[in-house]
């Protein structure tokens, strides 16, 4: 029996009582259509003629790749016509993206990083699209204010990411566990490949950019130092390390075999609470991680409880196998007691 396609599966789960609105199912499906277009574009590599930098910077002050802008436009230009969203927030654009005059404002707000890990594009390493969906406080028919986007991660009604790797996989949660859908290029559809993804509670594999070690706070420095001591150290086990520099690839690996992903606060830019953005990276990935039985913390608090104060607000990220994330939280508690 062929695996159900994305929309078939969501509709079927709804008939079994998932309680999703038809508009939410349709919005998720429309996002997946744009992700198929993105997959097709980036699979061309240099043939697409759009690799390399765009010669501009985003609101984060990061150099934008041509494809950052192209994929941002693909998401907005497709989704603005659906009548399913009242507005969008994108990593690549300073202010919220409004729906053009004359087009229905839907009941959902969509936030996304259209091409996460884009610095890897030129070297042919996996990249991805991350998205988060919340209800529009004003309901459908109204333009949202910036404040309408600034909801806690616990308010998300759906979150997902697509990793464009050797295979193109959509990882999705609507609050009822995590499922994966693999793009079957033969029929051009995302088809269900795994239901009820769960993250192993234990791990011996950490992911962090070690070159920033001198900028980390002491609890993170102490934890990684203890990991590197292996069996003789206080953690009593040998660790392995992975760093792809593409969050979607790290998170997908952790969902598959466990692990802990860390982009902690660092003192390079004290005014910024880390590198990753809360609204369209940390929150959606945290929703998925928790729904898969993992844990996601800043080190001091649950990421999905962090108060949202800005569309591009940054947050320290420590997520993955529950028992390992808890260890890092305990290192923070111990440091605070000592202080
Ligand atoms: P660094 C990609 O730019 C990203 O936002 C995440 O996908 C990734 O985990 C991180 O930044 C990589 O950061 O400092 O190692 O290049």
Coordinates of C-alpha atoms and ligand atoms in Angstrom, one line a residue:
X1 CA 0.0 0.0 0.0
X2 CA 1.4 3.3 -1.0
X3 CA 2.2 5.7 1.8
X4 CA -0.3 8.5 2.2
X5 CA 0.5 11.9 0.8
X6 CA 0.8 14.9 3.1
X7 CA -2.6 16.4 2.7
X8 CA -4.4 13.0 2.6
X9 CA -2.7 12.1 5.8
X10 CA -3.6 15.3 7.6
X11 CA -7.2 15.0 6.4
X12 CA -7.4 11.4 7.5
X13 CA -5.9 12.3 11.0
X14 CA -8.6 15.0 11.2
X15 CA -11.4 12.5 10.6
X16 CA -9.8 10.5 13.4
X17 CA -10.2 13.5 15.7
X18 CA -7.0 15.6 15.4
X19 CA -9.2 18.7 15.3
X20 CA -7.2 20.7 12.8
X21 CA -9.1 23.3 10.8
X22 CA -9.3 22.7 7.1
X23 CA -7.5 26.1 6.6
X24 CA -4.6 25.0 8.8
X25 CA -4.2 21.8 6.8
X26 CA -4.4 23.8 3.6
X27 CA -1.8 26.3 4.8
X28 CA 0.6 23.5 5.7
X29 CA 0.0 22.0 2.3
X30 CA 0.7 25.3 0.5
X31 CA 3.9 25.8 2.5
X32 CA 5.0 22.3 1.3
X33 CA 4.3 23.3 -2.3
X34 CA 6.7 26.2 -2.0
X35 CA 9.2 23.9 -0.4
X36 CA 9.0 21.6 -3.4
X37 CA 9.8 24.6 -5.6
X38 CA 12.7 25.5 -3.4
X39 CA 14.0 21.9 -3.5
X40 CA 13.9 22.0 -7.3
X41 CA 15.7 25.3 -7.5
X42 CA 18.6 24.5 -5.1
X43 CA 19.0 21.0 -6.5
X44 CA 20.3 22.7 -9.7
X45 CA 23.3 24.0 -7.7
X46 CA 25.5 26.2 -10.0
X47 CA 23.1 25.5 -12.9
X48 CA 20.6 27.7 -11.2
X49 CA 22.8 30.6 -11.8
X50 CA 21.9 32.1 -8.4
X51 CA 24.5 30.8 -6.1
X52 CA 26.7 33.3 -4.3
X53 CA 26.0 36.5 -2.4
X54 CA 23.4 39.0 -3.3
X55 CA 25.5 42.0 -2.2
X56 CA 23.0 42.9 0.5
X57 CA 22.6 42.3 4.3
X58 CA 19.5 41.2 6.2
X59 CA 18.1 42.7 9.4
X60 CA 20.6 40.5 11.2
X61 CA 23.5 42.2 9.5
X62 CA 24.2 38.9 7.8
X63 CA 25.3 38.8 4.1
X64 CA 22.4 37.6 2.1
X65 CA 22.8 34.9 -0.5
X66 CA 21.0 35.3 -3.7
X67 CA 19.0 32.2 -2.7
X68 CA 18.0 33.7 0.7
X69 CA 16.2 36.4 -1.2
X70 CA 14.8 34.2 -4.0
X71 CA 13.5 31.6 -1.5
X72 CA 12.0 34.4 0.6
X73 CA 10.2 35.7 -2.4
X74 CA 9.0 32.2 -3.4
X75 CA 7.4 31.8 0.1
X76 CA 5.7 35.2 0.1
X77 CA 4.6 35.3 -3.5
X78 CA 3.0 31.9 -3.3
X79 CA 1.5 32.1 0.2
X80 CA 0.1 35.7 -0.1
X81 CA -2.5 34.5 -2.6
X82 CA -3.8 31.6 -0.5
X83 CA -6.2 33.6 1.6
X84 CA -5.0 31.4 4.5
X85 CA -2.6 33.8 6.2
X86 CA -3.1 37.3 7.5
X87 CA 0.6 38.1 7.4
X88 CA 4.0 36.6 7.5
X89 CA 7.4 37.2 9.2
X90 CA 10.6 36.3 7.5
X91 CA 14.2 36.1 8.6
X92 CA 15.2 38.0 5.5
X93 CA 12.8 41.0 5.9
X94 CA 12.9 43.6 8.7
X95 CA 9.1 44.1 9.1
X96 CA 6.1 41.7 8.8
X97 CA 5.0 41.0 5.3
X98 CA 1.4 42.2 4.7
X99 CA -1.1 40.6 2.4
X100 CA -1.8 42.8 -0.7
X101 CA -5.0 44.7 -1.0
X102 CA -8.0 42.7 -2.3
X103 CA -6.7 39.4 -1.1
X104 CA -8.4 37.6 1.8
X105 CA -6.6 37.8 5.2
X106 CA -6.6 34.3 6.7
X107 CA -6.7 33.3 10.4
X108 CA -3.1 32.3 10.7
X109 CA 0.3 34.0 10.9
X110 CA 3.2 32.3 9.3
X111 CA 6.9 32.9 10.2
X112 CA 9.7 31.3 8.4
X113 CA 13.4 31.1 7.7
X114 CA 13.2 30.4 4.0
X115 CA 16.7 29.0 3.6
X116 CA 18.4 28.1 6.9
X117 CA 22.1 27.3 6.7
X118 CA 22.4 29.1 3.4
X119 CA 26.1 29.7 3.9
X120 CA 26.3 26.0 3.1
X121 CA 24.7 26.3 -0.3
X122 CA 27.9 27.0 -2.2
X123 CA 29.6 24.0 -0.7
X124 CA 26.6 21.6 -1.3
X125 CA 25.8 20.8 2.3
X126 CA 22.2 20.3 3.4
X127 CA 20.1 23.4 4.0
X128 CA 16.4 23.9 4.9
X129 CA 13.3 25.9 5.3
X130 CA 11.9 26.3 8.9
X131 CA 8.3 27.5 9.6
X132 CA 6.1 28.3 12.5
X133 CA 2.3 28.9 12.5
X134 CA 0.2 30.7 15.1
X135 CA -3.3 32.0 15.2
X136 CA -3.8 35.6 14.1
X137 CA -5.2 37.3 17.3
X138 CA -7.5 39.6 15.2
X139 CA -8.8 36.5 13.4
X140 CA -9.3 36.5 9.6
X141 CA -10.0 39.6 7.5
X142 CA -7.7 41.9 9.5
X143 CA -4.1 43.1 9.0
X144 CA -2.0 41.9 11.9
X145 CA 0.2 44.3 14.0
X146 CA 3.8 43.4 14.8
X147 CA 2.6 42.6 18.3
X148 CA 0.3 39.9 16.9
X149 CA 3.3 37.9 15.8
X150 CA 5.0 38.1 19.2
X151 CA 3.5 35.1 20.8
X152 CA 5.2 32.5 23.0
X153 CA 6.3 29.3 21.4
X154 CA 3.6 27.5 23.3
X155 CA 1.0 29.3 21.2
X156 CA 2.2 27.6 18.0
X157 CA -0.5 25.5 16.2
X158 CA 1.9 23.9 13.8
X159 CA 5.7 23.9 13.1
X160 CA 7.9 22.2 10.7
X161 CA 11.0 22.2 8.6
X162 CA 12.1 20.8 5.3
X163 CA 15.7 19.5 5.0
X164 CA 17.1 19.7 1.4
X165 CA 19.6 16.9 1.7
X166 CA 20.3 13.6 -0.2
X167 CA 16.5 13.3 0.2
X168 CA 14.1 16.1 0.8
X169 CA 12.2 15.5 4.0
X170 CA 9.4 17.5 5.7
X171 CA 9.3 17.2 9.5
X172 CA 6.0 18.3 10.9
X173 CA 4.1 18.7 14.2
X174 CA 0.6 20.0 14.8
X175 CA 0.8 19.2 18.5
X176 CA 0.0 15.5 18.2
X177 CA 3.6 14.1 17.8
X178 CA 6.1 14.4 15.0
X179 CA 5.8 12.8 11.5
X180 CA 8.1 12.9 8.6
X181 CA 7.2 13.1 4.9
X182 CA 9.8 12.3 2.2
X183 CA 9.5 14.0 -1.2
X184 CA 8.9 11.4 -3.9
X185 CA 10.2 13.0 -7.0
X186 CA 8.5 10.4 -9.1
X187 CA 5.1 11.8 -8.3
X188 CA 6.1 15.2 -6.9
X189 CA 4.5 14.6 -3.5
X190 CA 5.6 14.5 0.1
X191 CA 4.6 11.0 1.3
X192 CA 4.4 9.8 4.9
X193 CA 7.6 8.0 5.9
X194 CA 7.6 8.0 9.7
X195 CA 4.9 8.5 12.3
X196 CA 5.5 9.3 16.0
X197 CA 9.2 10.2 15.7
X198 CA 10.8 10.0 19.2
X199 CA 14.2 11.4 20.3
X200 CA 16.3 8.9 22.3
X201 CA 16.5 10.3 25.9
X202 CA 20.2 9.6 26.2
X203 CA 23.0 10.6 23.9
X204 CA 26.8 10.6 23.6
X205 CA 26.9 13.2 20.8
X206 CA 27.1 16.9 21.1
X207 CA 26.8 19.6 18.4
X208 CA 28.4 23.0 19.0
X209 CA 30.7 25.3 17.1
X210 CA 33.8 24.8 19.3
X211 CA 35.6 27.8 17.8
X212 CA 33.4 30.0 20.0
X213 CA 34.5 28.3 23.2
X214 CA 36.2 31.4 24.7
X215 CA 33.0 33.4 24.3
X216 CA 30.6 31.0 26.1
X217 CA 29.3 31.4 29.6
X218 CA 31.0 29.2 32.3
X219 CA 28.2 26.5 32.5
X220 CA 28.6 25.7 28.8
X221 CA 32.4 25.8 29.0
X222 CA 32.3 23.5 32.0
X223 CA 29.9 21.0 30.3
X224 CA 31.9 20.8 27.1
X225 CA 35.1 20.5 29.0
X226 CA 33.6 17.6 30.9
X227 CA 32.4 16.0 27.7
X228 CA 35.9 16.2 26.3
X229 CA 37.3 14.4 29.3
X230 CA 35.4 11.3 28.2
X231 CA 35.2 8.2 30.4
X232 CA 37.6 9.5 33.0
X233 CA 35.7 12.8 33.4
X234 CA 32.7 13.5 35.6
X235 CA 30.2 12.6 32.8
X236 CA 31.8 9.1 32.7
X237 CA 31.3 8.5 29.0
X238 CA 33.1 9.1 25.7
X239 CA 31.4 11.7 23.5
X240 CA 31.4 12.2 19.8
X241 CA 30.9 15.6 18.1
X242 CA 29.1 16.8 15.0
X243 CA 28.9 20.3 13.6
X244 CA 27.3 20.8 10.2
X245 CA 26.6 24.5 10.6
X246 CA 23.0 23.9 9.3
X247 CA 20.4 23.7 12.1
X248 CA 18.0 21.7 10.1
X249 CA 20.6 19.0 9.4
X250 CA 21.6 18.8 13.1
X251 CA 18.0 18.7 14.3
X252 CA 17.1 16.0 11.8
X253 CA 20.0 13.9 12.9
X254 CA 19.1 14.3 16.5
X255 CA 15.4 13.3 15.8
X256 CA 16.9 10.2 14.1
X257 CA 19.6 9.1 16.5
X258 CA 19.6 11.4 19.5
X259 CA 22.1 14.2 20.4
X260 CA 22.3 17.7 21.8
X261 CA 22.5 20.8 19.7
X262 CA 23.8 23.9 21.3
X263 CA 24.1 27.5 20.0
X264 CA 24.5 29.1 23.4
X265 CA 24.8 32.7 24.5
X266 CA 28.2 34.1 23.6
X267 CA 29.9 37.4 24.5
X268 CA 30.9 38.2 20.9
X269 CA 27.9 40.5 20.7
X270 CA 26.6 40.9 24.3
X271 CA 23.6 42.9 23.1
X272 CA 22.4 39.7 21.2
X273 CA 21.4 36.7 23.3
X274 CA 23.0 34.2 20.9
X275 CA 22.8 33.7 17.1
X276 CA 19.6 31.8 16.5
X277 CA 16.2 33.6 16.2
X278 CA 13.4 32.8 18.5
X279 CA 10.3 33.2 16.3
X280 CA 11.3 31.2 13.2
X281 CA 14.2 29.0 14.3
X282 CA 14.2 28.2 18.0
X283 CA 10.4 28.1 18.6
X284 CA 9.4 25.9 15.7
X285 CA 12.4 23.5 16.3
X286 CA 11.6 23.5 20.1
X287 CA 7.9 22.6 19.3
X288 CA 9.1 19.7 17.2
X289 CA 11.8 18.6 19.7
X290 CA 9.3 18.6 22.6
X291 CA 6.7 16.8 20.6
X292 CA 9.3 14.1 19.9
X293 CA 10.0 13.7 23.6
X294 CA 13.1 15.9 23.7
X295 CA 13.8 19.1 25.6
X296 CA 14.6 22.6 24.5
X297 CA 16.0 25.2 26.8
X298 CA 18.0 28.5 26.9
X299 CA 19.9 26.9 29.8
X300 CA 17.8 28.9 32.2
X301 CA 14.3 28.5 30.9
X302 CA 12.1 26.5 28.4
X303 CA 12.5 28.2 25.0
X304 CA 8.8 27.9 24.3
X305 CA 8.1 30.0 27.4
X306 CA 10.4 32.8 26.4
X307 CA 8.6 36.1 26.1
X308 CA 8.7 37.3 22.5
X309 CA 9.8 41.0 22.3
X310 CA 10.8 41.2 18.6
X311 CA 10.3 39.4 15.3
X312 CA 14.1 38.9 15.0
X313 CA 14.9 38.4 18.7
X314 CA 17.8 36.0 19.4
X315 CA 17.9 33.3 22.0
X316 CA 20.4 30.8 23.3
X317 CA 19.5 27.3 22.1
X318 CA 20.2 24.0 23.9
X319 CA 18.0 21.2 22.5
X320 CA 17.8 17.5 22.0
X321 CA 17.9 14.3 24.1
X322 CA 16.0 15.1 27.2
X323 CA 18.4 13.7 29.8
X324 CA 21.4 15.4 28.2
X325 CA 19.7 18.8 27.9
X326 CA 18.8 18.5 31.6
X327 CA 22.5 18.0 32.4
X328 CA 23.3 21.3 30.8
X329 CA 20.4 23.0 32.6
X330 CA 21.9 21.6 35.9
X331 CA 25.3 23.0 35.0
X332 CA 23.6 26.4 34.7
X333 CA 21.8 25.9 38.1
X334 CA 25.0 24.9 39.8
X335 CA 26.8 28.0 38.4
X336 CA 24.0 30.3 39.6
X337 CA 24.1 28.7 43.1
X338 CA 27.9 29.2 43.2
X339 CA 27.4 32.9 42.1
Ligands
LIG1 P1 28.1 29.1 12.6 C1 23.0 28.9 9.8 O1 23.5 30.2 9.4 C2 22.6 29.0 11.2 O2 21.6 30.0 11.4 C3 22.1 27.6 11.7 O3 21.5 26.9 10.8 C4 23.4 26.9 12.1 O4 23.3 26.0 13.2 C5 24.3 28.1 12.6 O5 23.8 29.3 12.0 C6 25.8 28.0 12.2 O6 26.5 29.0 12.8 O7 28.4 30.3 13.6 O8 28.7 27.8 13.1 O9 28.3 29.4 11.2

